[in-house]
mmCIF file of C-alpha atoms and ligand atoms in Angstrom:
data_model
loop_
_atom_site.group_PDB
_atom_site.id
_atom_site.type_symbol
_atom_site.label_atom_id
_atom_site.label_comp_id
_atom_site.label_asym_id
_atom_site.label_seq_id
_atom_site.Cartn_x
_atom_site.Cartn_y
_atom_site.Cartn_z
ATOM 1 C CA UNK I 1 1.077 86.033 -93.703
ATOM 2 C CA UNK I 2 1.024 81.999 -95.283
ATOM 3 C CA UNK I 3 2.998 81.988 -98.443
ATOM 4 C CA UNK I 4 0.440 81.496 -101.110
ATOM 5 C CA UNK I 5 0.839 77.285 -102.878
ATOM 6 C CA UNK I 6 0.726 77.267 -106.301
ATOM 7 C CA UNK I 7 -3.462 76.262 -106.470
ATOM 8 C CA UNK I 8 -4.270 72.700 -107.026
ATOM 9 C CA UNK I 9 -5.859 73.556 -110.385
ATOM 10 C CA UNK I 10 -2.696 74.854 -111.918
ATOM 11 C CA UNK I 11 -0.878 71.833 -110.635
ATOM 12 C CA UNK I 12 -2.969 70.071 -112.477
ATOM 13 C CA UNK I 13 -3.207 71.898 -115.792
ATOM 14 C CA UNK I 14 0.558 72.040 -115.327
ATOM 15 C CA UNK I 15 0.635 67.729 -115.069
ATOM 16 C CA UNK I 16 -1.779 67.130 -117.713
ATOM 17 C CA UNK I 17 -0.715 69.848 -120.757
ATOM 18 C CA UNK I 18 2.763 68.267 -121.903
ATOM 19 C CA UNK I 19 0.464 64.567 -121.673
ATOM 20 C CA UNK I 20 -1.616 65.486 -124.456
ATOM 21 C CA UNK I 21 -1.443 64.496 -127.771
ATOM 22 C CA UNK I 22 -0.790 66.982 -130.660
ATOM 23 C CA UNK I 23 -3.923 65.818 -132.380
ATOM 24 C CA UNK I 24 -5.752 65.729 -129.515
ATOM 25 C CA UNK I 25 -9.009 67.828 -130.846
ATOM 26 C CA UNK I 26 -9.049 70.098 -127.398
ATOM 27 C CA UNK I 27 -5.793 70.749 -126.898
ATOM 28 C CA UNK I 28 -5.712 74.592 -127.492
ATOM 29 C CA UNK I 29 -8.262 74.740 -124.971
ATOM 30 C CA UNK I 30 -6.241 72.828 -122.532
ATOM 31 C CA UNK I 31 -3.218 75.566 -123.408
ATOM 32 C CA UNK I 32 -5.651 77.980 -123.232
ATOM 33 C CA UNK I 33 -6.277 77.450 -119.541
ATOM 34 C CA UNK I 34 -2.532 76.264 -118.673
ATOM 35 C CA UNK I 35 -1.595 79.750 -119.331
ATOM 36 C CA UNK I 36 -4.931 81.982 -118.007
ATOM 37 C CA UNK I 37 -3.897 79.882 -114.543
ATOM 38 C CA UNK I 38 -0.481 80.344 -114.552
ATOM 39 C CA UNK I 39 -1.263 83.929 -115.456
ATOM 40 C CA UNK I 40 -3.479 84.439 -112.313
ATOM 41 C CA UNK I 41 -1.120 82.950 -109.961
ATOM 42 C CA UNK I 42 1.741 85.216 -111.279
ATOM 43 C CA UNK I 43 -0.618 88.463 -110.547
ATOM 44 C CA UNK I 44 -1.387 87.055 -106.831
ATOM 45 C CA UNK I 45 1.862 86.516 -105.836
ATOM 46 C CA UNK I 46 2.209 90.159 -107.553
ATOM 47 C CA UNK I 47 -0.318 91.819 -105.204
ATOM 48 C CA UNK I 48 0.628 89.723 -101.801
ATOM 49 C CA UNK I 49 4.109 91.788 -102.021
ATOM 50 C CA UNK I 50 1.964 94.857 -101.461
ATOM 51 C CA UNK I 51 -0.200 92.914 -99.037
ATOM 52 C CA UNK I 52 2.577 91.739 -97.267
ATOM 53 C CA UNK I 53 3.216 95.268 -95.608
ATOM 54 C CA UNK I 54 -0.142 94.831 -93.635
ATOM 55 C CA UNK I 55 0.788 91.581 -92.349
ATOM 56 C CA UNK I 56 1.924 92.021 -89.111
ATOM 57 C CA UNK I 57 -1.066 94.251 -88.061
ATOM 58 C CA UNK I 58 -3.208 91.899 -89.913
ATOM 59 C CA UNK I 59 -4.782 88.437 -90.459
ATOM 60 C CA UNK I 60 -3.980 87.690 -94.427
ATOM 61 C CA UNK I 61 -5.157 84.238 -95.132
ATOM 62 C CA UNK I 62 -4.637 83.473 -99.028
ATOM 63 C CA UNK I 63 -6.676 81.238 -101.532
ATOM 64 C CA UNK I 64 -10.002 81.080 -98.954
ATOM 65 C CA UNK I 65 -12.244 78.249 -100.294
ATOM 66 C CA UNK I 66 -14.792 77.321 -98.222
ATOM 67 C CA UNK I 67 -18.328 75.440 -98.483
ATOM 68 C CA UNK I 68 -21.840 77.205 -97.772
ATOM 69 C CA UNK I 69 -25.151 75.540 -98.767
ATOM 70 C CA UNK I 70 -23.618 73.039 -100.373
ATOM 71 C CA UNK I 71 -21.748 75.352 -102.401
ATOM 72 C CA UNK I 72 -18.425 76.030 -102.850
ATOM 73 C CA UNK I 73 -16.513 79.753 -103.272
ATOM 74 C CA UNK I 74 -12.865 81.084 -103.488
ATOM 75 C CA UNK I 75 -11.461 83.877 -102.489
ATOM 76 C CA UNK I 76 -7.990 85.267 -103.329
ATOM 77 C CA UNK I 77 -7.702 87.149 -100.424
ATOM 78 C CA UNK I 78 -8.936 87.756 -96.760
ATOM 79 C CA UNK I 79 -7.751 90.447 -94.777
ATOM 80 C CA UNK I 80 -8.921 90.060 -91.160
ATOM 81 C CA UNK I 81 -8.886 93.324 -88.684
ATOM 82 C CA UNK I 82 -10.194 93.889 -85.807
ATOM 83 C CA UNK I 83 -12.976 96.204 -87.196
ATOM 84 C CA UNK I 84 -13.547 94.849 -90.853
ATOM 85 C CA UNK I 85 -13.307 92.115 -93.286
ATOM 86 C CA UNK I 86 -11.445 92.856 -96.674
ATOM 87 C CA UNK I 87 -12.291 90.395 -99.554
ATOM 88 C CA UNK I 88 -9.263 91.224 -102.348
ATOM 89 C CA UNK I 89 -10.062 89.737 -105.760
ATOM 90 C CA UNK I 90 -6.947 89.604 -107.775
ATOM 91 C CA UNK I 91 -7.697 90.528 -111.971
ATOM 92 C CA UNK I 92 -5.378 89.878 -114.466
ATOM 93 C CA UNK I 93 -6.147 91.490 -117.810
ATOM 94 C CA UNK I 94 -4.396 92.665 -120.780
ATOM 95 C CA UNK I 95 -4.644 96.208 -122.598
ATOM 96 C CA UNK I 96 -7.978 98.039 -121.440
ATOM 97 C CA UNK I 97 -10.463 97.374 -119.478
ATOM 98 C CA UNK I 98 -13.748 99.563 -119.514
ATOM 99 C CA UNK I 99 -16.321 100.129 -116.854
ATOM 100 C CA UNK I 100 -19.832 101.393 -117.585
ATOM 101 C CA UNK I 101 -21.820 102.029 -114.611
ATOM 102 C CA UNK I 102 -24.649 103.519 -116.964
ATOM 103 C CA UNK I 103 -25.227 100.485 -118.655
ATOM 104 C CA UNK I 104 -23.760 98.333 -116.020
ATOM 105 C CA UNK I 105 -21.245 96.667 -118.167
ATOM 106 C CA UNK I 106 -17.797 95.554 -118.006
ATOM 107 C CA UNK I 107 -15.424 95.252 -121.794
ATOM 108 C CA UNK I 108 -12.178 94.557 -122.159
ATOM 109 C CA UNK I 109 -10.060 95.637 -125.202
ATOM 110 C CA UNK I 110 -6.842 94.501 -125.871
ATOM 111 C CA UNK I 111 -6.248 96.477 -128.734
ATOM 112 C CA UNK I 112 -8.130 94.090 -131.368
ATOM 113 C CA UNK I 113 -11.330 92.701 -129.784
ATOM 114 C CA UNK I 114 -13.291 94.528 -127.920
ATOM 115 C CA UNK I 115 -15.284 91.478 -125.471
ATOM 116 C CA UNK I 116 -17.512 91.590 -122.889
ATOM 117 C CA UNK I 117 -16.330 89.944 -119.413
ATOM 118 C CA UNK I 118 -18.378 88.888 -116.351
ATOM 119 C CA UNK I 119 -18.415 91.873 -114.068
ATOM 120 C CA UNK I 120 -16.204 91.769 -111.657
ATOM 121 C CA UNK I 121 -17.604 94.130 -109.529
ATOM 122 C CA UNK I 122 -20.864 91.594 -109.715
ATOM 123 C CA UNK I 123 -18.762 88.314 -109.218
ATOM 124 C CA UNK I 124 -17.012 89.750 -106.106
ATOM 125 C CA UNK I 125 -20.556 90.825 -104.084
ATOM 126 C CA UNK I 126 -22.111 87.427 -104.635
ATOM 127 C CA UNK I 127 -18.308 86.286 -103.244
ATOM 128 C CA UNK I 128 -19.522 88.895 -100.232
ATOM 129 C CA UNK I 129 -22.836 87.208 -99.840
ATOM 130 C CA UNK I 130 -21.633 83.676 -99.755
ATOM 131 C CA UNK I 131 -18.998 85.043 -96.985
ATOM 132 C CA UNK I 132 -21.441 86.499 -95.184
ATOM 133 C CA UNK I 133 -24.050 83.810 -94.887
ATOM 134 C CA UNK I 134 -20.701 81.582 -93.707
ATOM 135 C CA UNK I 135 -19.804 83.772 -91.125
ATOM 136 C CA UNK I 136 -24.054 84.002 -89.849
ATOM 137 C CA UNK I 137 -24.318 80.275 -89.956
ATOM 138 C CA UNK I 138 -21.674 80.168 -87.144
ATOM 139 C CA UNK I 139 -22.135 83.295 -85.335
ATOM 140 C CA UNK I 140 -19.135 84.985 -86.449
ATOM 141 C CA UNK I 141 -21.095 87.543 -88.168
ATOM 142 C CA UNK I 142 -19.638 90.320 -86.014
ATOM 143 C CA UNK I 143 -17.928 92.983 -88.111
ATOM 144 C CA UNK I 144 -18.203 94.700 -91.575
ATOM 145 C CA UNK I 145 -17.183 92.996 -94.718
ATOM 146 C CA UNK I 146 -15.858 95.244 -97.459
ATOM 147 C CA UNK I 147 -14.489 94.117 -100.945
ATOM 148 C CA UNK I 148 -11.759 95.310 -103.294
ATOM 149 C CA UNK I 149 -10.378 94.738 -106.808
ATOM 150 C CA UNK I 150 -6.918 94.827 -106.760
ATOM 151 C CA UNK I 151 -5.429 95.212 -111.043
ATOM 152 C CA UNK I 152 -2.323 93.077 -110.812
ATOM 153 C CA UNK I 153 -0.871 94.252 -114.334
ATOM 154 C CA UNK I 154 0.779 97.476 -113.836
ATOM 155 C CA UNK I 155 0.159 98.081 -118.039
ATOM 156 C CA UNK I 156 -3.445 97.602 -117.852
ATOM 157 C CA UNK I 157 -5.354 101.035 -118.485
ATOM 158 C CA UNK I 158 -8.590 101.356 -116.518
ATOM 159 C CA UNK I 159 -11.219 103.525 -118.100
ATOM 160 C CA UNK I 160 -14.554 104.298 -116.542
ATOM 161 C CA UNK I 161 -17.932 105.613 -118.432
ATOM 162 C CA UNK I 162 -20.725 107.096 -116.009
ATOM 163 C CA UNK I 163 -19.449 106.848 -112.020
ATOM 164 C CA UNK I 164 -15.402 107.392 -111.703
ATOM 165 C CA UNK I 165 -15.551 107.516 -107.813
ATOM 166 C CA UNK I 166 -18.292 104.708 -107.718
ATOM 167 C CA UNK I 167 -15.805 102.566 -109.293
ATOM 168 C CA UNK I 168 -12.348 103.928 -107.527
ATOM 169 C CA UNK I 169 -13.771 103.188 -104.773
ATOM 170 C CA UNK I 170 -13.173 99.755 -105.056
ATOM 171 C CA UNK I 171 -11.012 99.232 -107.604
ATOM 172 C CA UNK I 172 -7.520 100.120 -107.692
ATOM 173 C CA UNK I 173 -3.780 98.697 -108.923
ATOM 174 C CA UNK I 174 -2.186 96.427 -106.297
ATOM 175 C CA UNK I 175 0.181 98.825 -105.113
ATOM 176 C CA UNK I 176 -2.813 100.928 -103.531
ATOM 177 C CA UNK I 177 -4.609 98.402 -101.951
ATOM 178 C CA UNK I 178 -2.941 98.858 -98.447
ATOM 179 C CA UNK I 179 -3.702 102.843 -98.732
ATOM 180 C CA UNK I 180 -7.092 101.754 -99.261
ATOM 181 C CA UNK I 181 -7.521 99.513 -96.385
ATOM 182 C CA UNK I 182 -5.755 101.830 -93.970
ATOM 183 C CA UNK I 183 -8.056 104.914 -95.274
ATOM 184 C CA UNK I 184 -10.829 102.339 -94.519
ATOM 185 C CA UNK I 185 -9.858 101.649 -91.676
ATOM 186 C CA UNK I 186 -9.358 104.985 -90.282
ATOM 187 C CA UNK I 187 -13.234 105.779 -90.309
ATOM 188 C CA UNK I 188 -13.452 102.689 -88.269
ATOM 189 C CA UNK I 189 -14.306 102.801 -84.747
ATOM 190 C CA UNK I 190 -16.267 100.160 -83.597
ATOM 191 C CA UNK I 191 -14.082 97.015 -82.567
ATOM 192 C CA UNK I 192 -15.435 93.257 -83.058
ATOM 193 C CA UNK I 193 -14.956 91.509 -79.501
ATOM 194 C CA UNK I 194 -13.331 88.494 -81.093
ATOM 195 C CA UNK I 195 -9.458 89.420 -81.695
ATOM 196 C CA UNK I 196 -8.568 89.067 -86.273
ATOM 197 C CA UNK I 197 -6.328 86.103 -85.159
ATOM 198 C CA UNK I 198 -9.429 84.258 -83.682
ATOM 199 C CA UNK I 199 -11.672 84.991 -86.479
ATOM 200 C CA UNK I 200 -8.936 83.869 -89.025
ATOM 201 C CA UNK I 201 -8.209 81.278 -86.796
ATOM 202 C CA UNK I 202 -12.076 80.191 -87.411
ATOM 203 C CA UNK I 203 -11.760 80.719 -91.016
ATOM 204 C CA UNK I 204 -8.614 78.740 -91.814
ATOM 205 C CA UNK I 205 -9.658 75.306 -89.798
ATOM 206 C CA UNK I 206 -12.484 74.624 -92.134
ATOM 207 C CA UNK I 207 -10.867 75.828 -95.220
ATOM 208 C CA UNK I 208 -10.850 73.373 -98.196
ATOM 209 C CA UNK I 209 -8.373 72.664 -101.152
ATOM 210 C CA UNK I 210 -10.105 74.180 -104.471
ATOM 211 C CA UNK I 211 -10.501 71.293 -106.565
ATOM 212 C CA UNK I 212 -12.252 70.471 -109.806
ATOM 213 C CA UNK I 213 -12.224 67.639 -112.291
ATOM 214 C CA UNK I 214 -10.563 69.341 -115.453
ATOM 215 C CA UNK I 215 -10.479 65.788 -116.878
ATOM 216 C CA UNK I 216 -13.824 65.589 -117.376
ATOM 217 C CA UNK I 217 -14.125 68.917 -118.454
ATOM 218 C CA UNK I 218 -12.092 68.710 -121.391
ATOM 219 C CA UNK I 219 -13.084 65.197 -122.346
ATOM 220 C CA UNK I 220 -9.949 63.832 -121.405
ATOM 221 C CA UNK I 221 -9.264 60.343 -120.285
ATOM 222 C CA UNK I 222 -6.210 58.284 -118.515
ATOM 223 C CA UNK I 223 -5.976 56.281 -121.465
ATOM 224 C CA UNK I 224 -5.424 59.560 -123.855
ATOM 225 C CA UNK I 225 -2.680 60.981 -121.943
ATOM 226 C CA UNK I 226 1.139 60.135 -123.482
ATOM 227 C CA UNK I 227 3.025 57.690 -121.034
ATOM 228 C CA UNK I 228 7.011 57.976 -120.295
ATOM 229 C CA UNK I 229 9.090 59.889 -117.559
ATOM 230 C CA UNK I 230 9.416 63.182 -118.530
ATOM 231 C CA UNK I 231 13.365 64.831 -118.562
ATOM 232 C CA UNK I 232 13.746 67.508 -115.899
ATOM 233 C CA UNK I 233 16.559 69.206 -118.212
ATOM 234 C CA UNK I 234 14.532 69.056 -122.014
ATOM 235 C CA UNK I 235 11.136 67.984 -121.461
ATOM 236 C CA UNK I 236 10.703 65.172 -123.434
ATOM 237 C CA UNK I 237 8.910 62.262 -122.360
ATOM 238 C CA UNK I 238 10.542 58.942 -122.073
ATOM 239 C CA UNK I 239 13.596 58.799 -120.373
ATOM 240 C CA UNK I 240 15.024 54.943 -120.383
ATOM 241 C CA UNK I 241 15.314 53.008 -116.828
ATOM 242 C CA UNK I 242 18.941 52.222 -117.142
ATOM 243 C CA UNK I 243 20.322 50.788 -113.704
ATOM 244 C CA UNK I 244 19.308 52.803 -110.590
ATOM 245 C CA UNK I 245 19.158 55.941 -112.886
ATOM 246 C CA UNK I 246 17.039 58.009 -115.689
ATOM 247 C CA UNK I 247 18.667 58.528 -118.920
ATOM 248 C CA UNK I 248 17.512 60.960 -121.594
ATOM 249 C CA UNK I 249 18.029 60.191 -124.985
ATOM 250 C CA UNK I 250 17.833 63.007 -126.139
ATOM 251 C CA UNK I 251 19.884 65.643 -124.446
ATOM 252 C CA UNK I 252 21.573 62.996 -122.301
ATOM 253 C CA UNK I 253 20.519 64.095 -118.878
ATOM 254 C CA UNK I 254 21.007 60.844 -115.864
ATOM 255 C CA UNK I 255 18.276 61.520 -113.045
ATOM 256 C CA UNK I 256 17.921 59.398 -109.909
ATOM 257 C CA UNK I 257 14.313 60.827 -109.124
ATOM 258 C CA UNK I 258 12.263 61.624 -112.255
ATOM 259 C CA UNK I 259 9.855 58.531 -111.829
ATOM 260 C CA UNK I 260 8.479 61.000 -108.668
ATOM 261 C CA UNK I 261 7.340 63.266 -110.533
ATOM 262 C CA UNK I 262 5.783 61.119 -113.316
ATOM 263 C CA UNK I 263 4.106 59.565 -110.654
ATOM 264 C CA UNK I 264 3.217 62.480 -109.348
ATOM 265 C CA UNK I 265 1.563 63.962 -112.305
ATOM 266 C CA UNK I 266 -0.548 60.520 -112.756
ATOM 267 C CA UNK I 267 -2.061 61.000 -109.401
ATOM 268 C CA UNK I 268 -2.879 64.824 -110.207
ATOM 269 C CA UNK I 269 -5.081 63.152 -113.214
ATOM 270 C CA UNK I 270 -6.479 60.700 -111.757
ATOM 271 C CA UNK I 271 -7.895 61.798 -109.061
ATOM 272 C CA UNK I 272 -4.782 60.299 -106.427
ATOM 273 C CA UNK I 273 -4.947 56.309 -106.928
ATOM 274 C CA UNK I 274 -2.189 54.135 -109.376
ATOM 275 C CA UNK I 275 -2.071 50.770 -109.471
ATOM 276 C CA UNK I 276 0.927 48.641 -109.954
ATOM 277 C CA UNK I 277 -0.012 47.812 -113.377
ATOM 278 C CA UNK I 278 -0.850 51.481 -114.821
ATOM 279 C CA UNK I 279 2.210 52.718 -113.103
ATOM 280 C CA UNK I 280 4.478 49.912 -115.467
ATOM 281 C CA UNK I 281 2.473 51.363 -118.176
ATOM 282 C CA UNK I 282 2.704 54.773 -117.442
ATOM 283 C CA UNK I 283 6.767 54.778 -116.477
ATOM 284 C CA UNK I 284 7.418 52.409 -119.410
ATOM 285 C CA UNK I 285 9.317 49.844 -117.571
ATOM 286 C CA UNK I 286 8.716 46.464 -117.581
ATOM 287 C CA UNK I 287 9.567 45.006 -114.572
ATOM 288 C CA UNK I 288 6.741 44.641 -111.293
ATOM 289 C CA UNK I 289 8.985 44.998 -108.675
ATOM 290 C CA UNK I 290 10.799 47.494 -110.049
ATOM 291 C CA UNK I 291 7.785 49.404 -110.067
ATOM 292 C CA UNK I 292 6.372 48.216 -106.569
ATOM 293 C CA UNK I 293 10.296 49.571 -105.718
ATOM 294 C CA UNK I 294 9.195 53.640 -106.849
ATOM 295 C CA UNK I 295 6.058 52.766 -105.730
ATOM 296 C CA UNK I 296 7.141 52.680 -102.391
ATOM 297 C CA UNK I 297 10.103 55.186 -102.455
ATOM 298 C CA UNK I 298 7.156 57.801 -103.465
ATOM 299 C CA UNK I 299 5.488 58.521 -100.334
ATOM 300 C CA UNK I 300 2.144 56.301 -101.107
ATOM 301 C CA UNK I 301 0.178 54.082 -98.921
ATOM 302 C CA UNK I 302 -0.634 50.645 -100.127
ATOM 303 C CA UNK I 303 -4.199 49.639 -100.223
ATOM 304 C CA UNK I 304 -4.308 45.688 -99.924
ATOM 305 C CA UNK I 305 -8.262 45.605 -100.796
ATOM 306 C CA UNK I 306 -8.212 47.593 -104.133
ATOM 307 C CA UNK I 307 -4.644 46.371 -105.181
ATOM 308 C CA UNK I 308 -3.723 50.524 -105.614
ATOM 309 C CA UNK I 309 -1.522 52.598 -104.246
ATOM 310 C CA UNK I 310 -2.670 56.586 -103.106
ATOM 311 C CA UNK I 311 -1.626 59.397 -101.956
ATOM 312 C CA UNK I 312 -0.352 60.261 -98.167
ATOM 313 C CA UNK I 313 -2.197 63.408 -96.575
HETATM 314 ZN ZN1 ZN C 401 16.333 65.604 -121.888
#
């Protein structure tokens, strides 16, 4: 089983947060999200422990995006066998969450609000659709696909009106996800021809990074975002170029490297490009070749044409 990254999207809500002005109108929305990612990433990491015990019968490939009629999808989970397809949606939720097959309806109550949610159950068979039109457009269409809802919050109480067993049936807390799958897989008996190593194989090659502009869709631009190396040790942004090293004024903390991940974080915002210019801005240094200097000592490529300086695959 791949070790799950830490998704581009958090990376960049994680670059961009501490960047933003106090005043800055949308900022609780930008915290807002900061935390509902880093929340989501905690409870996958939560559920691939119990996922993990499948893994050497299994094909687990993690944080599946992949492009269909011009569309893109993500899935938490794929669990590859040699008789079935398992699509595992990770939810995160706090207090209660309430399922109404009668009126087809999904709340969630957290003890004050009571607020309705995009069904889950819904979201996850158009995430089955999209998988299986994938797998037709290449002939690879060629063995069941079944879905599951694993809770990752071991406090979250799961209450169902109407249909109990509908609903158990595919949803359950992470830790009884692999019971599921092996009870699935038990009533199994027809075997796909192509081995779930090949078929993940398949799957992983055109796999794509889940990206998305969160600039844009807070309103935020390059020229909004606070400048200044940010201490490793307090936080604070602008530590002082003094020699070969970073200082910070504050809590006095020397750091060889901290330009890296200033740098870094630019990139994340900008969509991978600095020039020599915005980087002296953005550091706060005022020297060109001392910036061409962590320029180059950051693992970038030089692009003579546009005068910038991007990313390495
Ligand atoms: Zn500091």
């Amino acid at each position: 089983m791949s070790k799950r990254p830490k998704p581009l999207i958090l990376q960049k809500y994680e670059a961009l947060t501490p960047r933003i002005p106090q005043n800055f109108p949308r900022l609780s929305e930008i915290q807002y999200e900061l935390a509902k990612s880093h929340k989501g990433y905690i409870g996958e990491i939560k559920v691939d422990y119990y996922l993990s015990m499948l893994a050497q019968r299994y094909t687990i490939l993690p944080d599946v995006c992949l492009k269909v009629n011009g569309q893109t999808f993500q899935i938490d989970n794929l669990l590859i066998t040699d008789h079935a397809i398992y699509l595992i949606e990770v939810k995160n939720y706090n207090g209660k969450i309430i399922f109404n097959t009668i009126l087809n309806q999904f709340t969630r109550d957290d003890g004050e609000n009571e607020t309705g949610f995009h069904h889950p159950i819904t979201q996850v068979e158009f995430q089955q659709i999209k998988l299986q039109n994938w797998l037709q457009e290449r002939s690879l269409l060629n063995r069941p696909i079944y879905y599951l809802i694993a809770i990752s919050n071991p406090e979250t109480i799961i209450e169902v009106i109407g249909n109990q067993e509908a609903i158990a049936k595919v949803v359950a807390r992470g830790e009884h996800i692999p019971k599921k799958i092996m009870d699935i897989e038990q009533s199994l008996t027809d075997r796909s021809t192509l081995p779930h190593q090949k078929l993940g194989y398949e799957i992983k090659r055109e796999c794509i990074n889940f990206d998305k502009d969160i600039m844009a869709k807070h309103g935020v631009k390059m020229s909004d975002l606070l400048p200044g190396v940010q201490c490793p040790e307090c936080g604070r942004l602008g530590m002082e170029r003094i020699y070969a090293n970073w200082l910070c004024p504050r809590c006095n903390k020397h750091s060889k490297h901290a330009h890296k991940r200033a740098i870094y974080d630019y990139l994340l915002c900008s969509g991978n490009a600095i020039s020599n210019k915005e980087c002296m801005r953005f550091l706060k240094i005022n020297s060109r070749s001392l910036a061409t200097r962590l320029l180059q000592s950051s693992n970038l490529a030089y692009q003579k044409e546009h005068k910038i300086w991007i990313k390495l695959k």
